[in-house]
Short mmCIF file of C-alpha atoms in Angstrom, two decimals:
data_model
loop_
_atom_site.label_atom_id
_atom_site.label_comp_id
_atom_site.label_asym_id
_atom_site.label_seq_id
_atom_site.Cartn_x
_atom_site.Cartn_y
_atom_site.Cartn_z
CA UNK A 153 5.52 26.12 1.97
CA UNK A 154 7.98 25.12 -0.46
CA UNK A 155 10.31 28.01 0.43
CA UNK A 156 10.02 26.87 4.10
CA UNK A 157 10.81 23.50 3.15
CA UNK A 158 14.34 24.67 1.79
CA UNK A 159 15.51 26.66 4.36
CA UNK A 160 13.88 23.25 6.84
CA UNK A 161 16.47 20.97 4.64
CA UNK A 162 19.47 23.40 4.76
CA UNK A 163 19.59 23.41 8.25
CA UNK A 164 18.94 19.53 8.88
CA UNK A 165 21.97 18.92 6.35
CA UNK A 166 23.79 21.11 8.69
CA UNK A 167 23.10 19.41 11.92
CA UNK A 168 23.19 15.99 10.53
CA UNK A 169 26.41 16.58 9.00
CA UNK A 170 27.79 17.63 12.77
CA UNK A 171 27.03 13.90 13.37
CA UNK A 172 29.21 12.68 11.09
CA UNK A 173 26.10 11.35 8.45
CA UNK A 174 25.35 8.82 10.09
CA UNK A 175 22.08 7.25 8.61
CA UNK A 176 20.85 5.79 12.20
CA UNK A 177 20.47 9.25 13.90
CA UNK A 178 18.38 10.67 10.36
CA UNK A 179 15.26 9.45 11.28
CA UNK A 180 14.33 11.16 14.61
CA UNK A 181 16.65 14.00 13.09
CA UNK A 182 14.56 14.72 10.37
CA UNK A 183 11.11 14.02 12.49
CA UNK A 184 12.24 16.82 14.84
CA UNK A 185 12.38 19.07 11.77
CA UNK A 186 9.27 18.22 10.78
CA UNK A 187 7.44 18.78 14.19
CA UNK A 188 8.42 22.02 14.07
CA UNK A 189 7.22 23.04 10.17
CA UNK A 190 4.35 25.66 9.72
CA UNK A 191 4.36 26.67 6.47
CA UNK A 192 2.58 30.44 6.48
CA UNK A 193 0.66 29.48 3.50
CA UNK A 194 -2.69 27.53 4.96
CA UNK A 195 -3.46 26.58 1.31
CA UNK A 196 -0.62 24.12 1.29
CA UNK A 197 -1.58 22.23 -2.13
CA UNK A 198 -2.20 25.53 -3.78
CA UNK A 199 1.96 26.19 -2.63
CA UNK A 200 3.02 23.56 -4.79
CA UNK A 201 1.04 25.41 -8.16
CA UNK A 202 3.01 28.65 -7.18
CA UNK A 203 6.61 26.88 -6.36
CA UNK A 204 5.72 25.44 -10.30
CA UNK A 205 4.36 29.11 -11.83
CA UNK A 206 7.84 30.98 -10.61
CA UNK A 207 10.40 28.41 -11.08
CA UNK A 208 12.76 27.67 -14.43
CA UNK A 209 14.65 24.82 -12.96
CA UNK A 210 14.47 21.66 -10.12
CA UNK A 211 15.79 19.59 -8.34
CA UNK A 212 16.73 16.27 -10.20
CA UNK A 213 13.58 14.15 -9.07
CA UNK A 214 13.73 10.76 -7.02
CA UNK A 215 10.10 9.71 -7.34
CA UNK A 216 10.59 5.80 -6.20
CA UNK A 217 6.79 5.64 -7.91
CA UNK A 218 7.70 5.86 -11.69
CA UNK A 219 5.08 7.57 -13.55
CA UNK A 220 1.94 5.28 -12.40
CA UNK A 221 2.54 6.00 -8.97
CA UNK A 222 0.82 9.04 -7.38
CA UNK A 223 1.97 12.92 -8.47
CA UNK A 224 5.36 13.35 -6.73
CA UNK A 225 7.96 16.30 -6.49
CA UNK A 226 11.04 16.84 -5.62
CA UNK A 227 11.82 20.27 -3.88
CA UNK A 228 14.71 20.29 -2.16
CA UNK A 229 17.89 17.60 -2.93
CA UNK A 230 21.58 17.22 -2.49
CA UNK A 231 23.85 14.08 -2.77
CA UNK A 232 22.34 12.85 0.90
CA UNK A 233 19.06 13.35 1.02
CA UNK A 234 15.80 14.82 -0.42
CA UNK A 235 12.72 16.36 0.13
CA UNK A 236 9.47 14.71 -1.64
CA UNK A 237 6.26 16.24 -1.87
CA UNK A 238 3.19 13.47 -2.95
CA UNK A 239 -0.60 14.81 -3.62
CA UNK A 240 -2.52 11.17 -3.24
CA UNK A 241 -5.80 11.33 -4.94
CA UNK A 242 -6.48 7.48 -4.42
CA UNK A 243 -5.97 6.01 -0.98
CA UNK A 244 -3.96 3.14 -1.61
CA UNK A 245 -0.13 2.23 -0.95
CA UNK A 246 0.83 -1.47 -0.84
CA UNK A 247 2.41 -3.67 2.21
CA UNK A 248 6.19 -2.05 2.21
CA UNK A 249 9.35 -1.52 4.09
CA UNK A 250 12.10 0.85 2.99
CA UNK A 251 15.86 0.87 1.77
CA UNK A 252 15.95 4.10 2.91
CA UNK A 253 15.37 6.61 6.36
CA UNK A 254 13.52 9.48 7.01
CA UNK A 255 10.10 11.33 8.27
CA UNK A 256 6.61 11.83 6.51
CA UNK A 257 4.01 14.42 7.67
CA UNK A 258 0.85 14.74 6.19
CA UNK A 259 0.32 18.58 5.43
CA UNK A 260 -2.77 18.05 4.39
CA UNK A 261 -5.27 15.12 4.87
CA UNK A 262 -5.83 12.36 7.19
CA UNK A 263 -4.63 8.19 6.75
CA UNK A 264 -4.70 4.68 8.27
CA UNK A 265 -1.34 4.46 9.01
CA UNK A 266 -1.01 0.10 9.38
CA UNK A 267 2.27 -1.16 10.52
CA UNK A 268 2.93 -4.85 10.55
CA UNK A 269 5.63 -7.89 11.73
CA UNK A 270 6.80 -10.17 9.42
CA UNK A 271 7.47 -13.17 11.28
CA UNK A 272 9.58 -16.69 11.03
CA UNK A 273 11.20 -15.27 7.90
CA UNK A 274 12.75 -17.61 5.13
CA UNK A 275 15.16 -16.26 2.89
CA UNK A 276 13.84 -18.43 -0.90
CA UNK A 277 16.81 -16.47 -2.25
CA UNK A 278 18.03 -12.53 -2.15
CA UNK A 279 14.82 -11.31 -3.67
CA UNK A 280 12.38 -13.51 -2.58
CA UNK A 281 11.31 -14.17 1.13
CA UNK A 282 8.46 -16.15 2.91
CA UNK A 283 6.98 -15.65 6.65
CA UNK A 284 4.12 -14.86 8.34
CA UNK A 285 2.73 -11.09 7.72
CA UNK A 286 0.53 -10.03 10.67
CA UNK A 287 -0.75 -6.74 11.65
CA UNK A 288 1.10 -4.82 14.62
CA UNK A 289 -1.10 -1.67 14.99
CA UNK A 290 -3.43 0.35 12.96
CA UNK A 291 -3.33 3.94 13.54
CA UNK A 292 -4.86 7.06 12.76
CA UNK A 293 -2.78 9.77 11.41
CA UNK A 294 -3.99 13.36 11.40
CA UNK A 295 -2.33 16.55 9.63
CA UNK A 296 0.81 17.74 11.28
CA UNK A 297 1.80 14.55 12.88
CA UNK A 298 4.90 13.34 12.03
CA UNK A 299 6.22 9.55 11.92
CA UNK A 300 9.49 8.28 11.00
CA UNK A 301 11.04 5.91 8.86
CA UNK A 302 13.36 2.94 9.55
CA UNK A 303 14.99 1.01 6.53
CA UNK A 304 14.68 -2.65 6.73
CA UNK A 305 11.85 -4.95 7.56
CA UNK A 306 12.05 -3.29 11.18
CA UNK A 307 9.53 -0.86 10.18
CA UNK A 308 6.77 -2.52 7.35
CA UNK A 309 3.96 -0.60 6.93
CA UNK A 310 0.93 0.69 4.54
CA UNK A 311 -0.68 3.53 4.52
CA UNK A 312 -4.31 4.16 3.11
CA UNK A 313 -5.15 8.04 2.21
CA UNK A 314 -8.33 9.17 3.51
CA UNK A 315 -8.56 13.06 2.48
CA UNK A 316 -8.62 13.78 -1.38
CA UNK A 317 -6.19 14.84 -2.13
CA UNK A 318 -3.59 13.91 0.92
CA UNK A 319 -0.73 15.94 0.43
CA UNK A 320 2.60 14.03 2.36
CA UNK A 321 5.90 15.76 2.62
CA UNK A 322 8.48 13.11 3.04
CA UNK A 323 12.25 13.82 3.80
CA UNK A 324 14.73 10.89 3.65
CA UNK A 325 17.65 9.65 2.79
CA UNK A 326 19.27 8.45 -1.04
CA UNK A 327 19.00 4.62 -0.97
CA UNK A 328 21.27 2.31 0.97
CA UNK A 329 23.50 0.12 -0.38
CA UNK A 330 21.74 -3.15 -1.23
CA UNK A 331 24.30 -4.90 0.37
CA UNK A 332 23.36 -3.78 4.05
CA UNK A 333 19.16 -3.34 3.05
CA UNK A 334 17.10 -4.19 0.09
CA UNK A 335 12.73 -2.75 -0.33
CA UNK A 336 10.08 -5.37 0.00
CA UNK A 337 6.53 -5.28 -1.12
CA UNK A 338 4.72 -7.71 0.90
CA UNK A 339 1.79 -10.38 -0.41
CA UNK A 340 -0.72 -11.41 2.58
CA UNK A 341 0.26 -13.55 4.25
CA UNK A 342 3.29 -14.37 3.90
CA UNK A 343 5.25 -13.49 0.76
CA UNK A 344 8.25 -10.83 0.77
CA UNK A 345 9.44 -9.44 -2.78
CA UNK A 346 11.83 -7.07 -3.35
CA UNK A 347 11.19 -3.63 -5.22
CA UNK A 348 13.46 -3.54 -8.05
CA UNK A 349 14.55 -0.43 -9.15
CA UNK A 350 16.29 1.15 -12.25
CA UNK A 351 19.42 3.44 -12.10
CA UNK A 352 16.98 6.32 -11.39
CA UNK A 353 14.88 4.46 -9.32
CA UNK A 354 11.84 3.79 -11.35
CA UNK A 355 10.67 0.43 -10.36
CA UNK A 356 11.93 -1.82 -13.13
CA UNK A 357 11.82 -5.67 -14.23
CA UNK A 358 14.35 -7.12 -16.11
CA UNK A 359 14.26 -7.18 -20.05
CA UNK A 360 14.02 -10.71 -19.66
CA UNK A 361 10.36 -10.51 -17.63
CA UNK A 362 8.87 -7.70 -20.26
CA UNK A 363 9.70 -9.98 -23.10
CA UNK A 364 8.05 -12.99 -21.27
CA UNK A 365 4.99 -10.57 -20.14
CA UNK A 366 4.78 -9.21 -23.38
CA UNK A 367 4.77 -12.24 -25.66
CA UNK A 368 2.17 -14.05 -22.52
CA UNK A 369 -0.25 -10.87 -23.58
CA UNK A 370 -0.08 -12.33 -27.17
CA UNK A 371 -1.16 -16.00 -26.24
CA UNK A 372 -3.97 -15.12 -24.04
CA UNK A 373 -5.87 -15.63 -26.73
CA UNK A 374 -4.55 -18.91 -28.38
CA UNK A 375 -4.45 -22.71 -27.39
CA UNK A 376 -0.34 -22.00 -26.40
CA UNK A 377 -1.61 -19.36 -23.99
CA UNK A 378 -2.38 -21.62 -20.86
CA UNK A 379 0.87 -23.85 -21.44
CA UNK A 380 3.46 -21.08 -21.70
CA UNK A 381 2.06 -19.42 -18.54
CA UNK A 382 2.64 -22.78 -16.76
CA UNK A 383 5.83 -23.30 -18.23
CA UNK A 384 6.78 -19.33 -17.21
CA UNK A 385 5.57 -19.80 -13.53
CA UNK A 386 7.26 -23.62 -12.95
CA UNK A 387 10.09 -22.59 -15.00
CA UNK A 388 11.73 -18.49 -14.39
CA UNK A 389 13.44 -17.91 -11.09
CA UNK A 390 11.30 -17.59 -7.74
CA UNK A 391 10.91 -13.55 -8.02
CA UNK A 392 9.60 -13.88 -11.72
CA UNK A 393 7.39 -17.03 -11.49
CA UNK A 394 5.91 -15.08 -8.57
CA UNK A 395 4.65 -12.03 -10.50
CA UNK A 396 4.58 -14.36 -13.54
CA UNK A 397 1.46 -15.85 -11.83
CA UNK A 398 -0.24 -12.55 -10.43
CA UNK A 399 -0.35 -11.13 -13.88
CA UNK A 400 -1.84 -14.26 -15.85
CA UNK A 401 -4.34 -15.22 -12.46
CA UNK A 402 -7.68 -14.65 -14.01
CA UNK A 403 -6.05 -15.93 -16.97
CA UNK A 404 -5.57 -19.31 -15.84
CA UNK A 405 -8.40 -19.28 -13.21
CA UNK A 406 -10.86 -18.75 -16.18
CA UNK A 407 -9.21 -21.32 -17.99
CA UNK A 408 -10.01 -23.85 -15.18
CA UNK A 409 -5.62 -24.41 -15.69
CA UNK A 410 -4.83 -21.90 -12.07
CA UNK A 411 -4.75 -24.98 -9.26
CA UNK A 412 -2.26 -27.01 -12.07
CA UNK A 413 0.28 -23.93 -12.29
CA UNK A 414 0.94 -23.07 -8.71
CA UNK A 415 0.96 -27.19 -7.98
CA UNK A 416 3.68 -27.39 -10.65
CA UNK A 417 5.51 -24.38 -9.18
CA UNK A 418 5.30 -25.72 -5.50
CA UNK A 419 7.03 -28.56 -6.97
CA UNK A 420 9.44 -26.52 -8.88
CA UNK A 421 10.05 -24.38 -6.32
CA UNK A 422 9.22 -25.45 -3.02
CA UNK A 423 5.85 -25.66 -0.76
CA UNK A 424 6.62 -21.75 0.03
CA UNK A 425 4.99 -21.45 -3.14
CA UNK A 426 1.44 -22.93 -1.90
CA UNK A 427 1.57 -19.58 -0.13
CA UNK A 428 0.18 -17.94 -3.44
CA UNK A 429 -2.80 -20.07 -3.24
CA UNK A 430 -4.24 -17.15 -0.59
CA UNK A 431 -2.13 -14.65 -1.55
CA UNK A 432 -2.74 -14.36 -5.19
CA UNK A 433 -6.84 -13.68 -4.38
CA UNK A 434 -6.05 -10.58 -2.22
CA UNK A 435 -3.72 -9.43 -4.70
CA UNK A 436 -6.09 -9.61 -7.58
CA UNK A 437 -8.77 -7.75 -5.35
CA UNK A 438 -6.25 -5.06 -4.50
CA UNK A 439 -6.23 -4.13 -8.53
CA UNK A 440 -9.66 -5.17 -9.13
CA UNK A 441 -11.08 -1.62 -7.01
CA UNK A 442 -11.30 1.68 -8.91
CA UNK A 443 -9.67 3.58 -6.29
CA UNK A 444 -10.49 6.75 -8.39
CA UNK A 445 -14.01 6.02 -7.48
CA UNK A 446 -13.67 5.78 -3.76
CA UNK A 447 -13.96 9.24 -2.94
CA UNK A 448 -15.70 9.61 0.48
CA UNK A 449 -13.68 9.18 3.68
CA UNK A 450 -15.66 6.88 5.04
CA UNK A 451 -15.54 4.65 1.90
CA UNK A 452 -11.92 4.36 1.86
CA UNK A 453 -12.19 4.09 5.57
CA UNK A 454 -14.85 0.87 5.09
CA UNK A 455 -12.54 -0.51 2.27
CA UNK A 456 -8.95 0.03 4.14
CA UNK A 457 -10.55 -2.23 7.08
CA UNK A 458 -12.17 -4.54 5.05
CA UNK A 459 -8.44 -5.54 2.89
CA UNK A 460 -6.66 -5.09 6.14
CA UNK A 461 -8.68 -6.29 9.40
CA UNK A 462 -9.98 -10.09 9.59
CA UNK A 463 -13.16 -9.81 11.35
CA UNK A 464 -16.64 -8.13 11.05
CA UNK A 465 -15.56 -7.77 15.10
CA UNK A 466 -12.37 -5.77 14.37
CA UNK A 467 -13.93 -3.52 11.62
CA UNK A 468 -16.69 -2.88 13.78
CA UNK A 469 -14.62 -1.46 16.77
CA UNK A 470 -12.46 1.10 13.84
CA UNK A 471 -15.99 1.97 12.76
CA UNK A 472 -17.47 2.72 16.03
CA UNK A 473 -14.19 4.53 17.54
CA UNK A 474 -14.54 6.70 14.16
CA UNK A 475 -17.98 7.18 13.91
CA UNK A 476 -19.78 6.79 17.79
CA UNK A 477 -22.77 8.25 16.67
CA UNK A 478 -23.58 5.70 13.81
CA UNK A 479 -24.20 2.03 13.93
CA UNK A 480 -21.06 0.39 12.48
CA UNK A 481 -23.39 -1.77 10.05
CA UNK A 482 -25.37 1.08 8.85
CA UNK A 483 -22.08 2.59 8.26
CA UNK A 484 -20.85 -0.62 6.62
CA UNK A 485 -23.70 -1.76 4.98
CA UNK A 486 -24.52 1.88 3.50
CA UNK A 487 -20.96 2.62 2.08
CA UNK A 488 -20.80 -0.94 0.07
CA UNK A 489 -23.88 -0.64 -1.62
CA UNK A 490 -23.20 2.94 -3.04
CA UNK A 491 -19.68 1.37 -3.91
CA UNK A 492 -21.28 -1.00 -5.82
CA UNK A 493 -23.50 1.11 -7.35
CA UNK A 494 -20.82 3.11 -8.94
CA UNK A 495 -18.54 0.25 -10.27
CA UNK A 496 -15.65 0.61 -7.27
CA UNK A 497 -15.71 -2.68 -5.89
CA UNK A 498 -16.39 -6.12 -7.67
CA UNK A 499 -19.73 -6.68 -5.51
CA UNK A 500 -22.84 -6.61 -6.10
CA UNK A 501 -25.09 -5.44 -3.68
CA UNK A 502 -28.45 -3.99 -4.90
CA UNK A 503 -31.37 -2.69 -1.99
CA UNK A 504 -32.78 -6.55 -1.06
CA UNK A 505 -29.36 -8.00 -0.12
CA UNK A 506 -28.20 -4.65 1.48
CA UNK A 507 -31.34 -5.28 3.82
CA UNK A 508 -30.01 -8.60 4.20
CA UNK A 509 -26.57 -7.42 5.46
CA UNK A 510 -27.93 -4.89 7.48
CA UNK A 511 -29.91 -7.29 9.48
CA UNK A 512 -27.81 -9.98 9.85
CA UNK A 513 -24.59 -7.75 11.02
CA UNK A 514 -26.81 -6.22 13.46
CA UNK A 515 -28.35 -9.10 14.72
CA UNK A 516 -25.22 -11.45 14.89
CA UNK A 517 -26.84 -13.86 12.35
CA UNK A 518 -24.59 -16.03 9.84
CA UNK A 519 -24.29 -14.02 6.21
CA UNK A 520 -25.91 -15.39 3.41
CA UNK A 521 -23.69 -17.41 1.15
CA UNK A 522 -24.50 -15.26 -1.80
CA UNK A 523 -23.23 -12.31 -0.26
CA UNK A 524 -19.98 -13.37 0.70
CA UNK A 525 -18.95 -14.93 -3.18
CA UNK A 526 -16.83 -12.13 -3.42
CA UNK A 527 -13.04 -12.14 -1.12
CA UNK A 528 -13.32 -8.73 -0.24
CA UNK A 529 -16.44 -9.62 2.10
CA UNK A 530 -14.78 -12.30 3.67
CA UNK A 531 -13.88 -10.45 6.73
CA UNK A 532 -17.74 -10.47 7.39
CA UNK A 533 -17.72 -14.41 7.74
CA UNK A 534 -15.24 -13.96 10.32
CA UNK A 535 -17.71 -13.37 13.34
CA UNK A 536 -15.26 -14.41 16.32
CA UNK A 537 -15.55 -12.31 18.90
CA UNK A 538 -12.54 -12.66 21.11
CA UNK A 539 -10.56 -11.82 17.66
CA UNK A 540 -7.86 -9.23 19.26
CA UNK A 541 -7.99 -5.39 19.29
CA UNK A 542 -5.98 -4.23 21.54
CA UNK A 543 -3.68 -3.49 18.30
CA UNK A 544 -6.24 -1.23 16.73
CA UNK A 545 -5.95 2.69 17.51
CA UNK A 546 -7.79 5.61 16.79
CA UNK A 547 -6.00 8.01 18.32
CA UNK A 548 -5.86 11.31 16.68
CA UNK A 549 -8.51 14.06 16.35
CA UNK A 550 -11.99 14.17 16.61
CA UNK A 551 -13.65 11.35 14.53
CA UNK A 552 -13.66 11.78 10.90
#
C-alpha cells in the first residue's frame, strides 16, 4: 500500500504542477487519485508494519495532532504537499474546518462523516469567532469512498470512527498562509476558535497560557484557587479566557463560583460570551467519555448521534436506517446500559431504569427526570416529531 501510495503522489505532483499549483484545483485533483487507489495488499494496516520493518529513513512528519492525537504517518512529502496515513482506535474528531486542501479515503473502516454551516458569523477578534453552528448533513462513509477537503469555514465538518481501528489516508496540501485562511475548532453552538499551531505544527498555546494553566493546577486546591480562575477568564484575551474556562469548569461548578465567572466575562468581554453557558456542558461531556472503552460499532454509532443529533426523533431514524431489523430503543436502550456498565459514559443506568427507558421510548411517554440528570441524554427529552431529517443520510453499504 505504501509503495502504491508513492508512485499515487509522484504522479499527482506531476499533473498538479501542469496547472500551475494552484491550491483551488487540489482538491478534486487529489480525490480523483484517490478513486482510483487499490493497494494489492488487502491487509492494509498490516502495510504500514512492513513500510516500518524495511525502512531506515522518512519523510519529515506533519502530524497536525501532536502526540495526543491519534497514530499518524507520514509516507510520502515534498515542499507542496503530503501524504498522511492515521490508524483511529477511538472514534472521535472534534467540530473543524481546515487551513489546508486535499482528499481522505478510509482504507479501512467505516465513519459518520457530519458536515455543518456556521451561520451569522461575528468576528470577536482574529482568533475568536461567534455564530450559529448547525448541522448540514450526516453521512455515512464506507471504505474506498473518497471525500475532499476545502480550506476555510466552507467545508466544517467532524468525523466519528466507527471500525477499530479506521485506517484514513489523507493527501493535502502544506498549510496556507494565515493571512488568506486560519483552522477553527468549533464549540456547540456557536463558538469558533482557532487551532494554533507551532512551527512544526503541533497544536501549541502560548507560554503565557501554560504558565497561567500551570500555576491554576496549583490553586485548585487553596482558597486563591476560585479567584484567580475568575480573574484569568474576565481578565486574558477572548481566545484564552475561553479555554481558560473549559479547563477550570468542574472546578468552579463544584465550587458553586461557575455562573459568577462567565457573568464577569460577558461583561468583560461581551454577551458572545453567555454563549459558553451551553457550550461549556457539551464540551466537558466530550472529555468526560472513555472513548477507549467504546469499542462496538453500534456504541460509537449510539454515542456519535446522541453528541451530534437533537432529538430522540432524529436518532431514531440513523438507528433504524442502520439497523431495520432492530427496534431503535432496544438498540438505544441496550448499548447505554452496557456503556455504563463499563465506565464509558458518565450515566448511570443499572437494569430497573433501563426498563424504564425502554418503555417509555417505545411508548412515546415523557422520560423520567432521573434519567435525563446527565447532558448527554438530553437529546431524549427532545421528543418533537416534526424535528427535520431530510439532512440525515445513510447512504453507503449495507447496514452496519
Amino acid at each position: 500500500m505504501i509503495r502504491a501510495l508513492e508512485n499515487l503522489a509522484v504522479r499527482l505532483d506531476a499533473e498538479w504542477k501542469a496547472t500551475g499549483y494552484k491550491t483551488s484545483v487540489f482538491p478534486k485533483l487529489a480525490a480523483r487519485f484517490l478513486a482510483g487507489f487499490r493497494p494489492e495488499n488487502d491487509d492494509r494496516l498490516r502495510a504500514l508494519s512492513d513500510w516500518l520493518l524495511r525502512s531506515k529513513t522518512f519523510p519529515a512528519p506533519l502530524n497536525p495532532f501532536g502526540s495526543a492525537g491519534p497514530p499518524a504517518f507520514t509516507v510520502w512529502a515534498n515542499p507542496r504537499f503530503v501524504v498522511n496515513v492515521y490508524a483511529y482506535m477511538t472514534p472521535a474528531v472534534n467540530i473543524h474546518d481546515h487551513n489546508f486542501a486535499g482528499a481522505f479515503v478510509n482504507v479501512v473502516g467505516k465513519s459518520l462523516h457530519c458536515t455543518y454551516r456556521f451561520a451569522d458569523a461575528e468576528r470577536i477578534n482574529p482568533s475568536v469567532h461567534v455564530g450559529g453552528l448547525s448541522l448540514r448533513a450526516a453521512d455515512l462513509i464506507a471504505e474506498d469512498r473518497v471525500e475532499t477537503i476545502d480550506a476555510g469555514s466552507g467545508f466544517i465538518h467532524q468525523v466519528w470512527h466507527l471500525s477499530r481501528p479506521t485506517v484514513v489516508v489523507v493527501i493535502r496540501t502544506r498549510p496556507l498562509s494565515r493571512r488568506t485562511v486560519r483552522q477553527f475548532e468549533y464549540l456547540r453552538p456557536a463558538v469558533a476558535m482557532e487551532v494554533l499551531r507551532d512551527a512544526t505544527l503541533v497544536p501549541q498555546m502560548s507560554q503565557r497560557f501554560e504558565y497561567a494553566s500551570k500555576l491554576m493546577q496549583c490553586l485548585r486546591g487553596s482558597s486563591d484557587g476560585v479567584s484567580y480562575a475568575t480573574q484569568l477568564i474576565e481578565k486574558e484575551r477572548p481566545w484564552e479566557a475561553v479555554w481558560h474556562l473549559v479547563e477550570n469548569w468542574q472546578f468552579l461548578q463544584s465550587n458553586g463560583a461557575l455562573d459568577d465567572a462567565i457573568a464577569r466575562a460577558a461583561r468583560s468581554h461581551g454577551s458572545w460570551f453567555r454563549a459558553m453557558e451551553t457550550a461549556g456542558p457539551r464540551i466537558n461531556l466530550f472529555y468526560s467519555i472513555n472513548w477507549h472503552r467504546v469499542l462496538q460499532e453500534s456504541d460509537r454509532v449510539v454515542v456519535a448521534s446522541l453528541l451530534t443529533l437533537d432529538s430522540w426523533h432524529q436518532i431514531s431514524h440513523v438507528l433504524r436506517s442502520l439497523w431495520p431489523d432492530t427496534a431503535p430503543e432496544v438498540l438505544l436502550a441496550d448499548s447505554l446500559r452496557r456503556l455504563a456498565r463499563t465506565g464509558a459514559i458518565p450515566v448511570r443506568l443499572n437494569d430497573e431504569r433501563h426498563a424504564v427507558l425502554l418503555r417509555t421510548l417505545r411508548d412515546g411517554g415523557e422520560l423520567e427526570p432521573d434519567l435525563g440528570d446527565k447532558e448527554l441524554l438530553k437529546p431524549l427529552f427532545n421528543r418533537d416529531a416534526s424535528a427535520p431529517i431530510d439532512h440525515l443520510r445513510t447512504s453507503g453499504p449495507a447496514p452496519l
